[in-house]
Short mmCIF file of C-alpha atoms in Angstrom, two decimals:
data_model
loop_
_atom_site.label_atom_id
_atom_site.label_comp_id
_atom_site.label_asym_id
_atom_site.label_seq_id
_atom_site.Cartn_x
_atom_site.Cartn_y
_atom_site.Cartn_z
CA MET A 1 111.62 32.67 134.12
CA ASN A 2 113.01 32.73 130.59
CA SER A 3 109.51 32.92 129.17
CA LYS A 4 108.81 35.99 131.34
CA ARG A 5 112.03 37.57 130.18
CA ASP A 6 111.17 36.82 126.55
CA SER A 7 107.68 38.23 126.89
CA ARG A 8 109.14 41.39 128.50
CA ARG A 9 111.66 41.64 125.68
CA VAL A 10 108.89 41.27 123.12
CA CYS A 11 106.82 43.95 124.91
CA ASN A 12 109.78 46.34 124.95
CA MET A 13 110.42 45.75 121.27
CA VAL A 14 106.76 46.42 120.48
CA LYS A 15 106.89 49.63 122.56
CA PHE A 16 110.13 50.66 120.86
CA LYS A 17 108.69 50.03 117.40
CA SER A 18 105.51 51.92 118.32
CA LEU A 19 107.57 54.84 119.63
CA PHE A 20 109.78 54.77 116.53
CA SER A 21 106.72 54.71 114.29
CA PHE A 22 105.21 57.66 116.20
CA ILE A 23 108.43 59.66 115.91
CA LEU A 24 108.65 58.87 112.21
CA ILE A 25 105.02 59.85 111.60
CA PHE A 26 105.44 63.02 113.68
CA SER A 27 108.61 63.92 111.77
CA VAL A 28 106.93 63.42 108.40
CA PHE A 29 103.92 65.41 109.61
CA SER A 30 106.16 68.23 110.87
CA LEU A 31 108.10 68.29 107.63
CA SER A 32 104.85 68.50 105.67
CA ILE A 33 103.73 71.42 107.83
CA PHE A 34 107.00 73.25 107.22
CA ALA A 35 106.77 72.44 103.52
CA ASP A 36 103.23 73.82 103.43
CA GLU A 37 104.42 76.93 105.25
CA ALA A 38 107.16 77.46 102.66
CA GLN A 39 104.56 77.09 99.92
CA THR A 40 102.19 79.68 101.47
CA PRO A 41 102.61 82.83 99.36
CA THR A 42 103.40 86.19 100.86
CA TRP A 43 101.33 88.99 99.33
CA VAL A 44 103.11 92.30 98.77
CA TRP A 45 101.15 95.46 97.99
CA LEU A 46 102.88 97.97 95.69
CA LYS A 47 100.04 100.44 95.23
CA GLY A 48 99.73 104.21 95.14
CA HIS A 49 102.77 106.43 95.54
CA LEU A 50 105.83 104.28 96.28
CA ASP A 51 107.94 106.54 98.45
CA LYS A 52 110.98 105.59 100.54
CA ASP A 53 108.99 104.81 103.69
CA VAL A 54 106.62 102.46 101.85
CA LEU A 55 109.42 100.64 100.01
CA ASP A 56 111.60 100.34 103.13
CA GLN A 57 108.67 98.78 104.97
CA ARG A 58 108.13 96.30 102.15
CA LYS A 59 111.83 95.38 102.09
CA THR A 60 111.89 94.75 105.86
CA ALA A 61 108.76 92.60 105.73
CA ILE A 62 110.07 90.62 102.73
CA ASP A 63 113.35 89.86 104.52
CA GLN A 64 111.38 88.74 107.57
CA ALA A 65 109.24 86.44 105.43
CA VAL A 66 112.34 84.88 103.85
CA GLN A 67 113.84 84.26 107.30
CA GLU A 68 110.63 82.43 108.20
CA GLY A 69 111.11 80.11 105.23
CA LYS A 70 108.80 81.81 102.73
CA ARG A 71 109.77 81.29 99.10
CA GLN A 72 106.71 82.42 97.15
CA PHE A 73 105.83 86.09 96.72
CA ILE A 74 102.84 87.65 94.98
CA LEU A 75 103.24 91.33 94.07
CA LEU A 76 100.05 93.32 93.55
CA VAL A 77 101.07 96.37 91.52
CA ASP A 78 98.96 99.46 90.84
CA SER A 79 101.11 102.58 90.86
CA SER A 80 102.22 105.38 88.58
CA SER A 81 104.56 107.39 90.83
CA GLY A 82 107.23 106.96 93.46
CA ASP A 83 110.92 107.10 94.35
CA LEU A 84 112.80 105.56 91.43
CA VAL A 85 116.08 104.99 93.29
CA GLU A 86 114.36 103.30 96.25
CA ALA A 87 112.27 101.17 93.89
CA PHE A 88 115.50 99.93 92.30
CA ASN A 89 116.84 99.13 95.77
CA LEU A 90 113.81 96.93 96.48
CA ALA A 91 114.08 95.34 93.02
CA LYS A 92 117.76 94.64 93.69
CA ARG A 93 116.80 92.84 96.91
CA PHE A 94 114.23 90.73 95.05
CA TYR A 95 116.88 89.87 92.44
CA GLU A 96 119.34 88.77 95.12
CA LEU A 97 116.68 86.58 96.76
CA LYS A 98 115.79 84.99 93.42
CA VAL A 99 119.44 84.03 92.83
CA GLU A 100 120.44 83.08 96.38
CA LYS A 101 117.21 81.79 97.96
CA LYS A 102 115.44 80.65 94.79
CA ILE A 103 112.27 82.58 95.61
CA SER A 104 109.51 82.76 93.00
CA ILE A 105 107.68 85.97 92.13
CA THR A 106 104.23 86.33 90.63
CA VAL A 107 103.19 89.84 89.57
CA TYR A 108 99.59 91.01 89.14
CA ILE A 109 99.25 94.39 87.42
CA GLU A 110 96.00 95.94 88.55
CA ASN A 111 95.56 98.76 86.03
CA SER A 112 98.94 100.55 86.18
CA ALA A 113 102.59 99.63 86.47
CA LEU A 114 104.00 103.00 85.43
CA GLY A 115 106.97 105.00 86.65
CA PRO A 116 109.08 103.19 89.30
CA ALA A 117 106.45 100.43 89.60
CA ALA A 118 107.20 99.39 86.00
CA ILE A 119 110.47 97.73 87.02
CA PHE A 120 108.90 94.98 89.15
CA PRO A 121 107.24 92.89 86.37
CA PHE A 122 110.72 92.32 84.90
CA LEU A 123 111.51 90.21 87.98
CA ALA A 124 108.44 87.99 87.62
CA ASP A 125 108.34 84.28 86.97
CA SER A 126 104.72 84.74 85.91
CA VAL A 127 102.62 87.82 85.15
CA TYR A 128 98.87 88.35 85.36
CA CYS A 129 96.94 91.58 84.81
CA SER A 130 93.47 93.12 84.97
CA PHE A 131 91.26 93.85 81.97
CA PHE A 132 92.64 97.39 81.52
CA THR A 133 96.37 97.57 82.07
CA SER A 134 99.21 100.00 81.32
CA TRP A 135 102.81 98.92 81.88
CA GLY A 136 105.89 100.97 81.01
CA ASP A 137 107.59 104.40 81.04
CA VAL A 138 109.91 103.60 83.93
CA ALA A 139 111.09 107.22 84.27
CA LEU A 140 107.57 108.71 84.38
CA GLY A 141 107.77 111.65 86.79
CA SER A 142 111.46 110.93 87.51
CA GLU A 143 113.05 111.90 84.21
CA SER A 144 115.99 113.73 85.77
CA VAL A 145 116.76 111.26 88.57
CA LEU A 146 119.06 108.91 86.60
CA PRO A 147 120.96 109.39 83.33
CA LYS A 148 119.34 107.42 80.50
CA ASN A 149 122.28 105.07 80.02
CA ILE A 150 122.30 104.10 83.71
CA LEU A 151 118.52 103.72 83.77
CA ARG A 152 118.61 101.48 80.69
CA ASN A 153 121.37 99.36 82.17
CA ARG A 154 119.58 98.88 85.50
CA VAL A 155 116.23 97.91 83.99
CA VAL A 156 117.76 95.50 81.46
CA SER A 157 119.87 93.85 84.16
CA LEU A 158 116.75 92.85 86.14
CA VAL A 159 115.86 90.18 83.55
CA LEU A 160 117.52 86.88 84.45
CA PRO A 161 119.20 85.10 81.49
CA ASP A 162 117.25 81.89 82.17
CA ASN A 163 113.91 83.65 81.79
CA PRO A 164 112.09 81.98 78.84
CA HIS A 165 111.03 85.43 77.61
CA PHE A 166 114.50 86.91 77.99
CA GLN A 167 114.80 88.45 74.50
CA ILE A 168 111.42 90.18 74.31
CA LEU A 169 111.77 91.41 77.91
CA GLN A 170 115.12 92.96 76.97
CA VAL A 171 113.40 94.81 74.12
CA LEU A 172 110.63 96.03 76.43
CA ALA A 173 113.16 97.08 79.08
CA LEU A 174 115.02 99.26 76.58
CA GLY A 175 111.84 100.80 75.15
CA MET A 176 110.33 101.51 78.57
CA SER A 177 113.47 103.13 79.97
CA ASP A 178 114.60 105.32 77.04
CA PRO A 179 112.19 107.50 74.97
CA SER A 180 114.77 107.73 72.16
CA ILE A 181 114.57 103.97 71.53
CA GLN A 182 111.74 102.97 69.20
CA ILE A 183 110.17 99.54 68.93
CA VAL A 184 108.74 98.15 65.69
CA ASP A 185 106.67 95.08 64.89
CA GLU A 186 108.50 93.16 62.17
CA ALA A 187 107.51 89.52 62.56
CA GLY A 188 107.81 90.18 66.28
CA TRP A 189 108.79 93.16 68.38
CA LYS A 190 112.33 94.41 67.99
CA LEU A 191 114.40 97.57 68.18
CA ALA A 192 113.87 99.84 65.16
CA GLU A 193 117.61 99.93 64.58
CA ASP A 194 117.64 96.13 64.20
CA ALA A 195 114.71 96.01 61.76
CA ARG A 196 115.63 95.24 58.17
CA GLY A 197 112.38 95.90 56.38
CA ASP A 198 109.66 98.53 56.64
CA LYS A 199 110.00 100.49 59.89
CA SER A 200 106.65 102.24 59.61
CA ASN A 201 104.87 99.82 61.94
CA LEU A 202 106.04 101.59 65.10
CA ILE A 203 104.89 100.35 68.49
CA SER A 204 106.28 103.32 70.44
CA SER A 205 105.94 106.93 69.29
CA PRO A 206 109.09 109.04 68.73
CA GLY A 207 110.20 110.71 71.94
CA GLU A 208 107.85 108.70 74.16
CA ALA A 209 108.85 105.79 76.38
CA LEU A 210 107.11 102.51 75.64
CA VAL A 211 103.81 101.75 77.42
CA VAL A 212 102.00 98.49 76.63
CA ASN A 213 98.48 97.29 77.36
CA GLN A 214 97.01 93.92 78.30
CA ASN A 215 96.23 92.93 74.70
CA GLN A 216 99.80 93.55 73.56
CA LEU A 217 101.16 91.57 76.52
CA GLN A 218 98.89 88.68 75.64
CA VAL A 219 99.98 88.68 71.98
CA LEU A 220 103.62 88.67 73.12
CA GLY A 221 102.93 85.59 75.24
CA LEU A 222 103.99 87.28 78.48
CA LEU A 223 100.75 86.77 80.41
CA GLN A 224 99.55 83.77 82.37
CA GLY A 225 96.08 85.27 82.40
CA ILE A 226 93.86 88.36 82.33
CA LEU A 227 91.70 88.34 85.45
CA SER A 228 89.75 90.72 87.65
CA PRO A 229 91.41 91.41 91.02
CA GLU A 230 88.82 89.22 92.76
CA ALA A 231 89.33 86.32 90.33
CA PHE A 232 93.11 86.57 90.68
CA LYS A 233 92.94 86.47 94.48
CA GLN A 234 90.63 83.48 94.33
CA LYS A 235 92.95 81.68 91.91
CA MET A 236 95.96 82.30 94.14
CA GLY A 237 94.20 81.21 97.32
CA TRP A 238 93.93 84.64 98.92
CA LYS A 239 92.58 84.54 102.45
CA GLU A 240 91.58 87.62 104.41
CA VAL A 241 93.81 88.05 107.45
CA SER A 242 91.97 88.38 110.74
CA SER A 243 92.65 91.68 112.47
CA HIS A 244 93.38 89.71 115.64
CA THR A 245 96.04 87.38 114.27
CA SER A 246 99.74 88.00 114.86
CA ASP A 247 100.83 84.83 113.08
CA PRO A 248 103.54 85.89 110.60
CA SER A 249 102.81 82.89 108.40
CA SER A 250 99.39 84.29 107.59
CA MET A 251 100.66 87.83 107.30
CA THR A 252 100.31 89.88 104.17
CA ILE A 253 102.38 93.01 103.76
CA SER A 254 100.24 95.99 104.76
CA PRO A 255 97.48 96.41 102.22
CA LEU A 256 95.70 99.69 102.91
CA GLU A 257 92.05 99.22 102.03
CA ILE A 258 90.83 102.31 100.17
CA SER A 259 88.76 103.11 97.08
CA PRO A 260 86.86 100.16 95.59
CA GLN A 261 87.51 101.33 92.02
CA SER A 262 90.82 102.22 90.45
CA PHE A 263 91.57 105.71 89.20
CA GLU A 264 92.05 104.72 85.58
CA GLU A 265 88.94 102.51 85.43
CA SER A 266 86.90 105.36 86.86
CA LEU A 267 88.34 107.87 84.38
CA LYS A 268 87.35 105.60 81.50
CA GLN A 269 83.86 105.31 82.93
CA HIS A 270 83.17 108.98 83.62
CA ILE A 271 85.21 111.01 81.12
CA GLN A 272 84.11 110.90 77.49
CA VAL A 273 86.81 111.36 74.85
CA ASN A 274 86.09 112.81 71.40
CA ALA A 275 88.32 110.61 69.26
CA ASN A 276 87.69 112.62 66.07
CA GLY A 277 88.21 116.21 67.11
CA THR A 278 89.25 118.78 69.71
CA ASN A 279 88.48 118.03 73.34
CA GLN A 280 87.71 121.07 75.47
CA VAL A 281 88.55 121.03 79.17
CA GLY A 282 87.23 123.62 81.62
CA LEU A 283 89.58 125.26 84.11
CA ILE A 284 88.48 127.12 87.26
CA THR A 285 91.31 128.62 89.29
CA ILE A 286 91.00 129.54 92.98
CA ASP A 287 94.46 130.83 93.79
CA ASP A 288 94.59 133.53 96.41
CA ARG A 289 96.42 133.12 99.71
CA THR A 290 95.46 136.63 100.81
CA ASN A 291 91.70 137.02 100.55
CA GLY A 292 90.51 133.43 100.66
CA ILE A 293 87.19 131.96 99.55
CA ASN A 294 84.18 134.28 99.90
CA GLN A 295 80.95 135.34 98.23
CA SER A 296 82.88 136.80 95.30
CA THR A 297 84.44 133.39 94.78
CA TRP A 298 81.00 131.81 94.76
CA ILE A 299 79.73 134.24 92.11
CA TYR A 300 82.82 133.59 89.97
CA VAL A 301 82.49 129.80 90.22
CA LYS A 302 78.73 129.91 89.59
CA ASN A 303 79.19 131.97 86.40
CA ALA A 304 81.97 129.65 85.23
CA LEU A 305 79.85 126.55 85.81
CA ASP A 306 76.87 128.13 84.03
CA HIS A 307 79.16 128.73 81.05
CA TYR A 308 80.41 125.14 81.09
CA LYS A 309 76.88 123.78 81.22
CA LYS A 310 76.41 125.27 77.77
CA SER A 311 79.86 124.59 76.26
CA ARG A 312 79.95 121.00 77.61
CA PRO A 313 83.70 120.34 78.15
CA SER A 314 84.85 116.75 78.63
CA PHE A 315 85.57 117.59 82.26
CA ILE A 316 86.54 120.53 84.50
CA ILE A 317 89.76 121.08 86.40
CA LEU A 318 89.42 122.97 89.68
CA GLU A 319 92.86 124.36 90.50
CA LEU A 320 93.22 125.05 94.23
CA ASN A 321 95.82 127.03 96.11
CA THR A 322 93.95 128.52 99.04
CA PRO A 323 94.21 128.78 102.85
CA GLY A 324 90.42 128.64 103.29
CA GLY A 325 87.64 131.18 103.66
CA GLU A 326 83.93 131.46 104.40
CA VAL A 327 82.01 128.36 105.38
CA PHE A 328 78.76 129.17 103.60
CA ALA A 329 80.42 130.32 100.37
CA ALA A 330 82.46 127.10 100.33
CA GLN A 331 79.33 125.00 100.89
CA LYS A 332 77.53 126.63 97.98
CA ILE A 333 80.54 126.13 95.70
CA SER A 334 80.89 122.52 96.86
CA ASP A 335 77.24 121.74 96.19
CA ALA A 336 77.48 123.30 92.72
CA LEU A 337 80.59 121.25 91.88
CA LYS A 338 78.89 118.02 92.90
CA GLU A 339 75.77 118.97 90.94
CA MET A 340 77.88 119.62 87.84
CA ASP A 341 79.04 116.01 87.99
CA THR A 342 75.90 114.18 89.06
CA GLN A 343 73.24 116.22 87.23
CA PHE A 344 75.07 117.45 84.13
CA GLY A 345 77.51 114.57 83.61
CA ILE A 346 80.62 116.78 83.63
CA PRO A 347 83.08 115.44 86.24
CA VAL A 348 85.37 117.78 88.15
CA ILE A 349 89.03 117.02 88.91
CA ALA A 350 90.50 118.93 91.85
CA TYR A 351 94.09 119.94 91.13
CA ILE A 352 95.73 120.86 94.44
CA ASN A 353 98.54 123.16 93.38
CA ASN A 354 100.06 123.50 96.85
CA TRP A 355 97.21 124.29 99.29
CA ALA A 356 93.70 122.96 99.78
CA ILE A 357 93.42 124.05 103.39
CA SER A 358 90.20 124.48 105.36
CA ALA A 359 87.46 125.57 102.93
CA GLY A 360 89.75 124.45 100.11
CA ALA A 361 89.59 120.90 101.53
CA MET A 362 85.79 121.01 101.37
CA LEU A 363 85.95 121.98 97.70
CA ALA A 364 88.41 119.18 96.94
CA TYR A 365 86.20 116.62 98.68
CA SER A 366 83.30 117.72 96.46
CA CYS A 367 85.15 116.68 93.29
CA ARG A 368 85.01 113.17 91.86
CA TYR A 369 88.80 113.09 91.49
CA ILE A 370 91.61 114.72 93.47
CA THR A 371 95.12 115.21 92.10
CA VAL A 372 97.94 116.88 94.01
CA VAL A 373 101.41 118.26 93.28
CA LYS A 374 104.42 116.81 95.06
CA ASP A 375 104.56 119.56 97.69
CA GLY A 376 100.79 119.90 98.09
CA SER A 377 98.76 119.56 101.30
CA MET A 378 95.11 119.35 102.36
CA GLY A 379 93.25 119.57 105.67
CA ALA A 380 93.05 121.75 108.82
CA ALA A 381 89.39 122.67 108.43
CA GLU A 382 88.33 123.65 111.95
CA PRO A 383 85.61 126.36 111.76
CA VAL A 384 86.36 129.71 113.40
CA ILE A 385 84.23 132.81 113.90
CA ALA A 386 85.00 136.46 114.64
CA ASN A 387 84.10 137.59 118.16
CA GLU A 388 82.94 141.10 119.15
CA SER A 389 86.50 142.41 119.15
CA GLY A 390 87.14 141.04 115.67
CA GLN A 391 89.46 138.25 116.81
CA MET A 392 89.00 134.75 115.44
CA GLN A 393 87.97 132.01 117.83
CA THR A 394 86.92 128.36 117.49
CA ALA A 395 83.24 127.98 116.62
CA SER A 396 80.83 126.25 119.00
CA GLU A 397 80.56 122.46 119.20
CA LYS A 398 77.17 122.79 117.50
CA VAL A 399 78.80 124.34 114.42
CA ASN A 400 81.74 121.96 114.61
CA SER A 401 79.47 118.93 114.78
CA ALA A 402 77.48 120.05 111.75
CA LEU A 403 80.61 120.73 109.74
CA ARG A 404 82.18 117.43 110.79
CA ALA A 405 79.15 115.58 109.44
CA ASP A 406 79.21 117.73 106.28
CA PHE A 407 82.84 116.82 105.56
CA ALA A 408 82.23 113.13 106.24
CA ASN A 409 79.25 113.08 103.87
CA ARG A 410 81.20 114.77 101.08
CA ALA A 411 84.08 112.34 101.49
CA ARG A 412 81.74 109.34 101.57
CA PHE A 413 79.86 110.51 98.45
CA PHE A 414 82.89 109.81 96.23
CA ASP A 415 84.03 106.71 98.16
CA ARG A 416 86.66 108.36 100.34
CA ASN A 417 87.22 107.53 103.99
CA PRO A 418 84.92 109.70 106.16
CA TYR A 419 87.12 109.39 109.26
CA ILE A 420 89.97 111.22 107.51
CA ALA A 421 87.59 114.04 106.58
CA GLU A 422 86.23 114.29 110.15
CA ALA A 423 89.76 114.48 111.59
CA MET A 424 90.43 117.52 109.41
CA VAL A 425 87.59 119.33 111.18
CA ASP A 426 87.82 117.99 114.74
CA LYS A 427 91.17 117.99 116.55
CA ASP A 428 89.91 115.52 119.20
CA ILE A 429 89.50 112.64 116.75
CA ILE A 430 92.13 109.90 117.04
CA LEU A 431 92.88 107.88 113.92
CA VAL A 432 95.30 104.98 113.49
CA LEU A 433 96.21 102.59 110.69
CA ARG A 434 95.50 99.12 112.10
CA HIS A 435 96.06 96.00 109.98
CA GLY A 436 95.65 98.00 106.80
CA LYS A 437 92.44 99.75 107.89
CA ILE A 438 91.92 103.34 109.05
CA THR A 439 90.44 102.98 112.52
CA LYS A 440 88.81 105.62 114.75
CA LEU A 441 89.55 105.35 118.48
CA ASP A 442 87.81 106.86 121.50
CA GLN A 443 90.81 107.11 123.84
CA GLU A 444 94.58 107.41 123.45
CA ASN A 445 95.09 104.33 125.64
CA GLN A 446 93.45 102.24 122.89
CA ILE A 447 96.45 102.77 120.60
CA ARG A 448 98.37 99.49 120.19
CA THR A 449 102.09 100.13 120.44
CA THR A 450 103.38 96.54 120.75
CA GLY A 451 103.11 93.27 118.83
CA THR A 452 104.10 92.29 115.32
CA ASP A 453 101.85 94.90 113.73
CA PRO A 454 101.50 97.96 116.01
CA ASP A 455 99.18 100.83 115.19
CA ARG A 456 100.46 103.68 113.10
CA VAL A 457 99.02 106.97 114.37
CA ILE A 458 97.51 109.06 111.59
CA SER A 459 95.88 111.80 113.66
CA PRO A 460 96.75 112.21 117.36
CA LYS A 461 94.37 113.78 119.85
CA GLY A 462 94.58 117.58 120.04
CA LYS A 463 95.83 118.17 116.50
CA LEU A 464 93.88 118.93 113.32
CA LEU A 465 94.72 116.55 110.52
CA THR A 466 96.64 117.94 107.54
CA LEU A 467 97.98 115.49 104.99
CA ASN A 468 100.91 115.97 102.63
CA SER A 469 100.78 114.68 99.06
CA ASN A 470 102.23 111.25 99.85
CA GLU A 471 99.74 110.75 102.68
CA LEU A 472 96.85 111.93 100.51
CA ILE A 473 97.72 109.19 98.03
CA GLU A 474 98.40 106.54 100.68
CA PHE A 475 95.11 107.08 102.52
CA GLY A 476 93.00 107.17 99.38
CA VAL A 477 92.05 110.86 99.57
CA ALA A 478 93.88 111.82 96.36
CA ASP A 479 93.90 109.70 93.21
CA LEU A 480 97.09 110.92 91.53
CA GLN A 481 100.29 112.66 92.55
CA LEU A 482 101.74 115.01 89.94
CA LEU A 483 105.52 115.13 90.12
CA PRO A 484 107.54 118.19 89.03
CA GLN A 485 108.15 118.35 85.29
CA LYS A 486 109.56 120.89 82.90
CA LEU A 487 106.65 121.99 80.70
CA PRO A 488 106.16 124.78 78.16
CA GLU A 489 105.01 128.01 79.81
CA VAL A 490 101.57 129.46 79.22
CA THR A 491 102.13 132.69 77.29
CA TYR A 492 100.76 136.09 78.27
CA HIS A 493 98.54 136.09 75.19
CA GLU A 494 97.12 132.64 76.07
CA LYS A 495 96.31 133.86 79.57
CA GLU A 496 94.63 136.96 78.14
CA ILE A 497 92.30 134.96 75.91
CA GLY A 498 91.88 132.25 78.55
CA GLN A 499 92.76 129.34 76.27
CA TRP A 500 95.91 127.24 75.78
CA PRO A 501 96.99 123.64 74.97
CA ALA A 502 96.26 121.30 77.87
CA SER A 503 99.69 119.71 77.32
CA LYS A 504 101.13 122.71 79.19
CA MET A 505 99.55 121.36 82.40
CA SER A 506 101.12 118.51 84.38
CA LEU A 507 97.85 116.60 84.71
CA PHE A 508 97.91 115.86 80.99
CA GLN A 509 101.22 114.03 81.27
CA TYR A 510 99.29 111.14 82.85
CA PRO A 511 98.93 108.35 80.23
CA PHE A 512 95.09 108.29 80.24
CA PHE A 513 94.95 111.82 78.86
CA HIS A 514 97.30 111.05 75.97
CA GLN A 515 94.29 109.79 74.01
CA PHE A 516 92.80 113.30 73.92
CA LEU A 517 93.30 114.86 70.50
CA ARG A 518 94.37 118.51 70.65
CA PRO A 519 92.95 119.12 74.16
CA GLN A 520 92.32 122.81 74.88
CA LEU A 521 91.97 124.38 78.32
CA ILE A 522 89.24 127.03 78.59
CA SER A 523 90.25 129.09 81.62
CA THR A 524 88.83 131.73 83.96
CA THR A 525 90.37 133.85 86.76
CA TRP A 526 89.01 135.68 89.79
CA ILE A 527 89.67 138.18 92.58
CA GLY A 528 87.69 137.95 95.82
CA LYS A 529 87.09 139.76 99.13
CA ARG A 530 86.88 138.34 102.62
CA ASN A 531 84.19 138.66 105.29
CA SER A 532 81.82 136.67 107.52
CA LEU A 533 82.30 133.17 109.03
CA PHE A 534 85.52 131.34 108.15
CA PHE A 535 87.29 128.02 108.31
#
């Protein structure tokens, strides 16, 4: 009897020990899973125009990630415009999380961290960049938003005192936020006012905020590495997120997949700069909200392009402010613009100075680059035709189908999304942003309105697509948003002779064009008449 009891007792002890061992192993395994989860980085895209909506979305997603135990963040930065105040609000949140939650931040600068985007590298524990990088000029495009003393104070305060590069980052913060502060290289970078010796070795030009490149960052010891975007993602363990997953632990923060090549890299590839003399830039202006684009416009543009084929400017700016016009005239102009680029090696930059509507959208799509002013818009290109009574009516589906394909082909030619172009022509096309991709749907009931990442409707059924400047940047249609700036006026005499300094145009405030020596705009003007088939 006792032996039975003892054997039972031994069995129970063995079972208890086995159960305890299982619980212990399970607990350790669970803890390791949670630890791995905490170590999984959250990728945050800060690309294109950083407006309030974009930055608010990032802030919400970051807070959600922190609540889920995330402590590592990777910021992919490629931006040169945005809302400065809202960018500071997001930076402030990152700062708070670094102090209170001990999060770590890695920043990868893919080409540009200019304007509001320039503040985020100051928060980084480690910085990487691509092979061609520009970082600085925090107030670019937002010069009047904050007084200089407040801007300086806010940028400098982002650098934590325990940062090993605290002193040099303080110098950069001051130079990037105030054009009146000059930086010199005197056995290391320092403020010109603190330099004791020769102050001729200036790093920043008088009156210009500091902008640094990848080589300078490497010399200063601020970089962990210079890598291509693909190599950086591979190094950091980037994994593509399945469009079907709703697992927040594998969630990245809304990357919108657009152009495969950055704006600045493409500019360097396609625009040749004369480093030893004057650089001429062609200017064709289509600015008439009354008559619109017609055969007279085509003749004007053709003559202008014939002239530029002989004078060989570095590139041509096509300034657009038009409600549309004739289909066939627009097609001929569009083909000629594309030919100028592909056959004669002179790229065309569309400059949407308010409107590129209807036929104007076709012209913009036929340019290698599209830039747009802050209050600009593009789209609404449904073809219409005059009936027997002279009233405009929607063209037949046959015409619409042909034009839809034409728009898609022009968009696709310069690596823009063809669905966006089609939706400008056809009001029955439904487009949504789904998991960072522009997706075309057949029916409205296919729109996903629930889940952790619901669809964002870009173009609802029954409405022609027209995009504002922020949307043009966000969806990869436009390459650069030009914010309002106070510039010298073009004089009456300069307009008469059709030539003036390019610095009087907002496009040339973009850092890439600063390398042009004495750039001169060679301009033309036109007056047209309206008839025939229209957009």
